[in-house]
PDB file of C-alpha atoms in Angstrom:
ATOM      1  CA  ALA A   1       0.000   0.000   0.000  1.00 74.00           C
ATOM      2  CA  GLN A   2       1.142   3.499  -0.759  1.00 82.00           C
ATOM      3  CA  THR A   3       2.080   5.724   2.152  1.00 92.00           C
ATOM      4  CA  VAL A   4       2.653   9.449   2.416  1.00 97.00           C
ATOM      5  CA  THR A   5       4.821  10.951   5.137  1.00 97.00           C
ATOM      6  CA  GLN A   6       4.929  14.558   6.241  1.00 98.00           C
ATOM      7  CA  SER A   7       7.653  14.803   8.835  1.00 96.00           C
ATOM      8  CA  GLN A   8       6.931  18.347  10.045  1.00 97.00           C
ATOM      9  CA  PRO A   9       3.788  18.462  12.199  1.00 97.00           C
ATOM     10  CA  GLU A  10       4.089  22.232  12.631  1.00 98.00           C
ATOM     11  CA  MET A  11       6.027  25.071  11.025  1.00 98.00           C
ATOM     12  CA  SER A  12       6.021  28.822  11.229  1.00 97.00           C
ATOM     13  CA  VAL A  13       7.307  31.561   8.954  1.00 98.00           C
ATOM     14  CA  GLN A  14       7.409  35.330   8.945  1.00 98.00           C
ATOM     15  CA  GLU A  15       5.240  37.190   6.510  1.00 98.00           C
ATOM     16  CA  ALA A  16       6.963  37.781   3.144  1.00 97.00           C
ATOM     17  CA  GLU A  17       9.511  35.019   3.730  1.00 98.00           C
ATOM     18  CA  THR A  18       9.800  31.652   2.014  1.00 98.00           C
ATOM     19  CA  VAL A  19       8.985  28.311   3.592  1.00 98.00           C
ATOM     20  CA  THR A  20       9.312  24.722   2.373  1.00 98.00           C
ATOM     21  CA  LEU A  21       7.085  21.876   3.517  1.00 98.00           C
ATOM     22  CA  SER A  22       8.383  18.321   3.157  1.00 98.00           C
ATOM     23  CA  CYS A  23       6.634  15.239   1.846  1.00 98.00           C
ATOM     24  CA  THR A  24       7.903  11.779   1.015  1.00 98.00           C
ATOM     25  CA  TYR A  25       5.953   8.858  -0.347  1.00 97.00           C
ATOM     26  CA  ASP A  26       6.443   5.178  -0.852  1.00 95.00           C
ATOM     27  CA  THR A  27       5.480   3.337  -4.015  1.00 92.00           C
ATOM     28  CA  SER A  28       6.970   0.852  -6.451  1.00 91.00           C
ATOM     29  CA  GLU A  29       4.739   2.078  -9.277  1.00 90.00           C
ATOM     30  CA  ASN A  30       5.511   4.622 -11.986  1.00 89.00           C
ATOM     31  CA  ASN A  31       2.172   6.066 -13.046  1.00 91.00           C
ATOM     32  CA  TYR A  32       0.995   8.302 -10.243  1.00 94.00           C
ATOM     33  CA  TYR A  33       0.085  11.873  -9.347  1.00 95.00           C
ATOM     34  CA  LEU A  34       0.936  14.028  -6.375  1.00 97.00           C
ATOM     35  CA  PHE A  35      -0.987  16.887  -4.840  1.00 97.00           C
ATOM     36  CA  TRP A  36      -0.805  19.512  -2.168  1.00 98.00           C
ATOM     37  CA  TYR A  37      -4.027  20.573  -0.474  1.00 98.00           C
ATOM     38  CA  LYS A  38      -4.544  23.515   1.851  1.00 98.00           C
ATOM     39  CA  GLN A  39      -7.048  23.470   4.703  1.00 98.00           C
ATOM     40  CA  PRO A  40      -7.468  26.905   6.338  1.00 97.00           C
ATOM     41  CA  PRO A  41      -9.376  27.351   9.606  1.00 94.00           C
ATOM     42  CA  SER A  42     -12.567  27.541   7.540  1.00 93.00           C
ATOM     43  CA  ARG A  43     -12.136  23.752   7.079  1.00 94.00           C
ATOM     44  CA  GLN A  44     -12.462  23.892   3.290  1.00 95.00           C
ATOM     45  CA  MET A  45     -10.034  21.613   1.402  1.00 97.00           C
ATOM     46  CA  ILE A  46      -8.405  23.578  -1.418  1.00 96.00           C
ATOM     47  CA  LEU A  47      -6.253  22.083  -4.170  1.00 96.00           C
ATOM     48  CA  VAL A  48      -2.997  24.032  -4.302  1.00 97.00           C
ATOM     49  CA  ILE A  49      -0.896  22.190  -6.862  1.00 97.00           C
ATOM     50  CA  ARG A  50      -0.768  18.977  -8.887  1.00 96.00           C
ATOM     51  CA  GLN A  51       2.228  17.090 -10.273  1.00 96.00           C
ATOM     52  CA  GLU A  52       2.265  14.267 -12.804  1.00 94.00           C
ATOM     53  CA  ALA A  53       4.996  11.761 -11.988  1.00 93.00           C
ATOM     54  CA  TYR A  54       5.990  11.280 -15.607  1.00 92.00           C
ATOM     55  CA  LYS A  55       6.776  14.989 -15.992  1.00 90.00           C
ATOM     56  CA  GLN A  56      10.264  16.123 -15.068  1.00 86.00           C
ATOM     57  CA  GLN A  57       9.245  19.765 -14.832  1.00 93.00           C
ATOM     58  CA  ASN A  58       8.224  20.962 -11.402  1.00 96.00           C
ATOM     59  CA  ALA A  59       4.693  22.354 -11.160  1.00 95.00           C
ATOM     60  CA  THR A  60       4.153  25.973 -10.146  1.00 96.00           C
ATOM     61  CA  GLU A  61       1.051  27.996  -9.260  1.00 95.00           C
ATOM     62  CA  ASN A  62       1.818  31.644  -8.565  1.00 96.00           C
ATOM     63  CA  ARG A  63       3.674  31.736  -5.210  1.00 97.00           C
ATOM     64  CA  PHE A  64       3.478  27.957  -4.811  1.00 98.00           C
ATOM     65  CA  SER A  65       5.986  25.597  -6.394  1.00 97.00           C
ATOM     66  CA  VAL A  66       7.116  22.052  -5.834  1.00 98.00           C
ATOM     67  CA  ASN A  67      10.451  20.287  -5.845  1.00 97.00           C
ATOM     68  CA  PHE A  68       9.666  16.838  -7.228  1.00 97.00           C
ATOM     69  CA  GLN A  69      12.488  14.334  -6.853  1.00 96.00           C
ATOM     70  CA  LYS A  70      11.154  11.091  -8.290  1.00 95.00           C
ATOM     71  CA  ALA A  71      14.135   8.902  -7.464  1.00 94.00           C
ATOM     72  CA  ALA A  72      14.130  10.104  -3.880  1.00 96.00           C
ATOM     73  CA  LYS A  73      10.294   9.905  -3.745  1.00 96.00           C
ATOM     74  CA  SER A  74      10.186  13.416  -2.408  1.00 97.00           C
ATOM     75  CA  PHE A  75       7.617  16.114  -3.163  1.00 97.00           C
ATOM     76  CA  SER A  76       8.181  19.329  -1.212  1.00 98.00           C
ATOM     77  CA  LEU A  77       6.079  22.491  -1.422  1.00 98.00           C
ATOM     78  CA  LYS A  78       7.696  25.905  -1.462  1.00 98.00           C
ATOM     79  CA  ILE A  79       5.633  28.958  -0.579  1.00 98.00           C
ATOM     80  CA  SER A  80       7.245  32.233  -1.574  1.00 98.00           C
ATOM     81  CA  ASP A  81       6.369  35.666  -0.184  1.00 98.00           C
ATOM     82  CA  SER A  82       4.261  34.083   2.568  1.00 98.00           C
ATOM     83  CA  GLN A  83       1.014  35.852   3.389  1.00 98.00           C
ATOM     84  CA  LEU A  84      -1.144  35.736   6.496  1.00 97.00           C
ATOM     85  CA  GLY A  85      -3.810  33.966   4.458  1.00 97.00           C
ATOM     86  CA  ASP A  86      -1.417  31.069   3.899  1.00 98.00           C
ATOM     87  CA  THR A  87      -1.912  30.042   7.521  1.00 98.00           C
ATOM     88  CA  ALA A  88      -3.464  26.578   7.227  1.00 98.00           C
ATOM     89  CA  MET A  89      -2.954  22.830   7.423  1.00 98.00           C
ATOM     90  CA  TYR A  90      -1.176  21.563   4.325  1.00 98.00           C
ATOM     91  CA  PHE A  91      -1.687  17.996   3.158  1.00 98.00           C
ATOM     92  CA  CYS A  92       0.405  16.086   0.680  1.00 98.00           C
ATOM     93  CA  ALA A  93      -1.534  13.435  -1.258  1.00 97.00           C
ATOM     94  CA  PHE A  94      -0.792  10.566  -3.640  1.00 96.00           C
ATOM     95  CA  PHE A  95      -2.952   9.029  -6.363  1.00 94.00           C
ATOM     96  CA  LEU A  96      -2.011   5.799  -8.134  1.00 91.00           C
ATOM     97  CA  GLN A  97      -3.362   5.630 -11.662  1.00 87.00           C
ATOM     98  CA  GLY A  98      -4.900   2.243 -12.402  1.00 82.00           C
ATOM     99  CA  GLY A  99      -4.361   1.135  -8.836  1.00 74.00           C
ATOM    100  CA  SER A 100      -6.402   1.705  -5.713  1.00 73.00           C
ATOM    101  CA  GLU A 101      -8.014   4.761  -7.346  1.00 78.00           C
ATOM    102  CA  LYS A 102      -8.083   6.749  -4.142  1.00 89.00           C
ATOM    103  CA  LEU A 103      -6.290   9.816  -2.876  1.00 94.00           C
ATOM    104  CA  VAL A 104      -4.014   8.884   0.035  1.00 95.00           C
ATOM    105  CA  PHE A 105      -3.132  11.740   2.364  1.00 97.00           C
ATOM    106  CA  GLY A 106      -0.230  12.475   4.657  1.00 97.00           C
ATOM    107  CA  LYS A 107      -0.917  13.566   8.218  1.00 97.00           C
ATOM    108  CA  GLY A 108      -0.499  17.224   7.406  1.00 98.00           C
ATOM    109  CA  THR A 109       1.702  20.152   8.405  1.00 98.00           C
ATOM    110  CA  LYS A 110       0.239  23.051  10.314  1.00 98.00           C
ATOM    111  CA  LEU A 111       1.731  26.251   8.918  1.00 98.00           C
ATOM    112  CA  THR A 112       1.476  29.544  10.755  1.00 98.00           C
ATOM    113  CA  VAL A 113       2.434  32.780   9.032  1.00 98.00           C
ATOM    114  CA  ASN A 114       3.405  35.435  11.571  1.00 97.00           C
ATOM    115  CA  PRO A 115       3.036  39.181  10.952  1.00 96.00           C
TER     116      PRO A 115
ATOM    117  CA  ASP B   1     -23.109  28.109  -7.233  1.00 70.00           C
ATOM    118  CA  THR B   2     -21.372  25.764  -4.807  1.00 74.00           C
ATOM    119  CA  ALA B   3     -19.611  22.950  -6.690  1.00 94.00           C
ATOM    120  CA  VAL B   4     -19.865  20.301  -3.954  1.00 97.00           C
ATOM    121  CA  SER B   5     -22.381  21.028  -1.242  1.00 96.00           C
ATOM    122  CA  GLN B   6     -22.919  19.090   1.962  1.00 96.00           C
ATOM    123  CA  THR B   7     -25.706  19.401   4.460  1.00 97.00           C
ATOM    124  CA  PRO B   8     -25.752  19.893   7.321  1.00 97.00           C
ATOM    125  CA  LYS B   9     -22.506  21.691   8.156  1.00 96.00           C
ATOM    126  CA  TYR B  10     -22.845  20.850  11.842  1.00 97.00           C
ATOM    127  CA  LEU B  11     -24.615  17.928  13.456  1.00 97.00           C
ATOM    128  CA  VAL B  12     -24.861  17.282  17.201  1.00 98.00           C
ATOM    129  CA  THR B  13     -26.669  14.141  18.230  1.00 97.00           C
ATOM    130  CA  GLN B  14     -26.917  11.600  21.005  1.00 97.00           C
ATOM    131  CA  MET B  15     -25.395   8.156  21.069  1.00 97.00           C
ATOM    132  CA  GLY B  16     -27.592   5.528  19.508  1.00 97.00           C
ATOM    133  CA  ASN B  17     -29.328   7.885  17.081  1.00 98.00           C
ATOM    134  CA  ASP B  18     -29.406   7.478  13.297  1.00 98.00           C
ATOM    135  CA  LYS B  19     -28.381  10.405  11.099  1.00 98.00           C
ATOM    136  CA  SER B  20     -27.759  11.226   7.448  1.00 98.00           C
ATOM    137  CA  ILE B  21     -25.426  13.610   5.666  1.00 98.00           C
ATOM    138  CA  LYS B  22     -26.298  14.690   2.145  1.00 98.00           C
ATOM    139  CA  CYS B  23     -23.925  15.593  -0.652  1.00 98.00           C
ATOM    140  CA  GLU B  24     -24.569  16.996  -4.096  1.00 97.00           C
ATOM    141  CA  GLN B  25     -22.179  18.054  -6.848  1.00 97.00           C
ATOM    142  CA  ASN B  26     -23.005  20.167  -9.900  1.00 96.00           C
ATOM    143  CA  LEU B  27     -19.703  19.619 -11.702  1.00 95.00           C
ATOM    144  CA  GLY B  28     -20.823  16.681 -13.815  1.00 94.00           C
ATOM    145  CA  HIS B  29     -18.157  14.461 -12.239  1.00 94.00           C
ATOM    146  CA  ASP B  30     -18.557  10.700 -12.457  1.00 91.00           C
ATOM    147  CA  THR B  31     -16.939   9.780  -9.157  1.00 93.00           C
ATOM    148  CA  MET B  32     -17.856  10.807  -5.619  1.00 95.00           C
ATOM    149  CA  TYR B  33     -16.209  10.034  -2.288  1.00 96.00           C
ATOM    150  CA  TRP B  34     -16.662  10.155   1.451  1.00 97.00           C
ATOM    151  CA  TYR B  35     -13.652  10.905   3.651  1.00 97.00           C
ATOM    152  CA  LYS B  36     -13.433  11.043   7.431  1.00 97.00           C
ATOM    153  CA  GLN B  37     -11.130  13.529   9.160  1.00 97.00           C
ATOM    154  CA  ASP B  38     -10.413  12.597  12.759  1.00 95.00           C
ATOM    155  CA  SER B  39      -9.491  14.821  15.672  1.00 94.00           C
ATOM    156  CA  LYS B  40      -5.822  14.730  14.644  1.00 94.00           C
ATOM    157  CA  LYS B  41      -6.777  15.994  11.174  1.00 94.00           C
ATOM    158  CA  PHE B  42      -5.973  12.692   9.466  1.00 95.00           C
ATOM    159  CA  LEU B  43      -8.031  12.165   6.303  1.00 96.00           C
ATOM    160  CA  LYS B  44      -9.059   8.642   5.390  1.00 94.00           C
ATOM    161  CA  ILE B  45     -11.266   7.444   2.587  1.00 95.00           C
ATOM    162  CA  MET B  46     -14.451   5.615   3.496  1.00 95.00           C
ATOM    163  CA  PHE B  47     -16.290   5.051   0.216  1.00 94.00           C
ATOM    164  CA  SER B  48     -16.229   5.946  -3.432  1.00 93.00           C
ATOM    165  CA  TYR B  49     -18.900   5.652  -6.091  1.00 92.00           C
ATOM    166  CA  ASN B  50     -18.506   5.859  -9.837  1.00 90.00           C
ATOM    167  CA  ASN B  51     -21.719   6.676 -11.656  1.00 84.00           C
ATOM    168  CA  LYS B  52     -23.826   5.197  -8.837  1.00 83.00           C
ATOM    169  CA  GLU B  53     -21.701   2.056  -8.522  1.00 88.00           C
ATOM    170  CA  LEU B  54     -19.750   1.346  -5.322  1.00 90.00           C
ATOM    171  CA  ILE B  55     -16.030   1.214  -6.138  1.00 89.00           C
ATOM    172  CA  ILE B  56     -14.262   1.532  -2.810  1.00 87.00           C
ATOM    173  CA  ASN B  57     -15.515   0.355   0.555  1.00 87.00           C
ATOM    174  CA  GLU B  58     -12.751   0.662   3.120  1.00 87.00           C
ATOM    175  CA  THR B  59     -12.910  -1.088   6.488  1.00 80.00           C
ATOM    176  CA  VAL B  60     -15.810   0.948   7.740  1.00 89.00           C
ATOM    177  CA  PRO B  61     -18.345  -0.405  10.259  1.00 91.00           C
ATOM    178  CA  ASN B  62     -21.587  -1.688   8.756  1.00 93.00           C
ATOM    179  CA  ARG B  63     -23.377   1.103  10.590  1.00 96.00           C
ATOM    180  CA  PHE B  64     -22.190   3.401   7.800  1.00 96.00           C
ATOM    181  CA  SER B  65     -24.113   3.025   4.565  1.00 95.00           C
ATOM    182  CA  PRO B  66     -23.619   5.217   1.505  1.00 94.00           C
ATOM    183  CA  LYS B  67     -26.393   5.705  -1.019  1.00 94.00           C
ATOM    184  CA  SER B  68     -26.115   7.189  -4.484  1.00 93.00           C
ATOM    185  CA  PRO B  69     -29.504   7.835  -6.113  1.00 92.00           C
ATOM    186  CA  ASP B  70     -27.788   9.371  -9.141  1.00 92.00           C
ATOM    187  CA  LYS B  71     -24.272  10.364 -10.074  1.00 91.00           C
ATOM    188  CA  ALA B  72     -24.711  13.884  -8.703  1.00 95.00           C
ATOM    189  CA  HIS B  73     -25.652  12.746  -5.203  1.00 96.00           C
ATOM    190  CA  LEU B  74     -23.931  10.639  -2.581  1.00 96.00           C
ATOM    191  CA  ASN B  75     -25.470  10.470   0.861  1.00 97.00           C
ATOM    192  CA  LEU B  76     -24.077   8.912   4.016  1.00 97.00           C
ATOM    193  CA  HIS B  77     -26.350   7.290   6.557  1.00 97.00           C
ATOM    194  CA  ILE B  78     -25.035   6.313   9.966  1.00 97.00           C
ATOM    195  CA  ASN B  79     -26.936   3.997  12.303  1.00 97.00           C
ATOM    196  CA  SER B  80     -26.545   3.658  16.062  1.00 97.00           C
ATOM    197  CA  LEU B  81     -24.089   6.507  16.415  1.00 97.00           C
ATOM    198  CA  GLU B  82     -21.162   6.069  18.784  1.00 97.00           C
ATOM    199  CA  LEU B  83     -18.871   8.566  20.498  1.00 97.00           C
ATOM    200  CA  GLY B  84     -16.008   7.482  18.214  1.00 95.00           C
ATOM    201  CA  ASP B  85     -17.962   8.573  15.150  1.00 96.00           C
ATOM    202  CA  SER B  86     -17.378  12.202  16.104  1.00 97.00           C
ATOM    203  CA  ALA B  87     -15.325  13.679  13.265  1.00 97.00           C
ATOM    204  CA  VAL B  88     -15.528  15.883  10.215  1.00 98.00           C
ATOM    205  CA  TYR B  89     -16.929  14.077   7.180  1.00 98.00           C
ATOM    206  CA  PHE B  90     -16.024  15.346   3.737  1.00 98.00           C
ATOM    207  CA  CYS B  91     -17.726  14.623   0.479  1.00 98.00           C
ATOM    208  CA  ALA B  92     -15.666  15.042  -2.697  1.00 97.00           C
ATOM    209  CA  SER B  93     -16.000  14.508  -6.417  1.00 96.00           C
ATOM    210  CA  SER B  94     -13.665  14.048  -9.365  1.00 93.00           C
ATOM    211  CA  PRO B  95     -13.911  13.543 -13.138  1.00 90.00           C
ATOM    212  CA  GLN B  96     -10.984  11.173 -12.801  1.00 80.00           C
ATOM    213  CA  GLY B  97      -8.978  10.784  -9.625  1.00 77.00           C
ATOM    214  CA  ASN B  98      -5.739  11.904 -11.205  1.00 83.00           C
ATOM    215  CA  TYR B  99      -7.143  15.419 -11.580  1.00 85.00           C
ATOM    216  CA  GLY B 100      -7.528  15.694  -7.834  1.00 89.00           C
ATOM    217  CA  TYR B 101     -10.756  16.002  -5.950  1.00 94.00           C
ATOM    218  CA  THR B 102     -13.121  18.907  -5.324  1.00 96.00           C
ATOM    219  CA  PHE B 103     -14.210  18.799  -1.711  1.00 97.00           C
ATOM    220  CA  GLY B 104     -17.341  19.965   0.021  1.00 97.00           C
ATOM    221  CA  SER B 105     -17.023  22.154   3.090  1.00 96.00           C
ATOM    222  CA  GLY B 106     -17.365  19.228   5.481  1.00 97.00           C
ATOM    223  CA  THR B 107     -19.872  18.184   8.141  1.00 98.00           C
ATOM    224  CA  ARG B 108     -18.735  18.303  11.740  1.00 97.00           C
ATOM    225  CA  LEU B 109     -20.488  15.465  13.532  1.00 98.00           C
ATOM    226  CA  THR B 110     -20.463  15.496  17.320  1.00 98.00           C
ATOM    227  CA  VAL B 111     -21.901  12.528  19.186  1.00 98.00           C
ATOM    228  CA  VAL B 112     -22.690  13.184  22.856  1.00 97.00           C
TER     229      VAL B 112
END
């Protein structure tokens, strides 16, 4: 079974600075997708970024970018120019194409952006 | 228009009661899901349906029964509620799982 590990339960960063959240996963398959979701205090789950495993290029969405290291099975999220509204739980997730067909989540990292 | 809507948002009930949570999506997605988020924020899949057909049924007690009257709706009925059922329940939908899921806003269930 695939597993997703987020080793940082909590992190904090000063407004306008850059922070990187770590995620590693375990799979022997090749055709999969990785995601980062944001859950602010409002409880809503928001898709931040998506990465296809077969693509070498790292995905970016405005201030959010990933560092995808397939051989190391690592998928970190970098948030640039942190804003107060970035304060949230961040979940890394894994989807195996043609496999279990379910999104498997890590335990999350609670990020606090300080003014 | 809300893409994935769940009702109710909050539900407080006594042990032993039966309750339902409703979910509707207007995105035209074929697949819908129920996830449970526990007190430590861990998200775990419970069920998934593809076009009204049950695809995934994780190790969930028989007291939980999903029902999908059509591909836009997936409801969750829970019998004989227990204290341990207290959690946030999320409904989600997807055209195909590799696009990621669109989540509803969650239902916080508190069993007292």
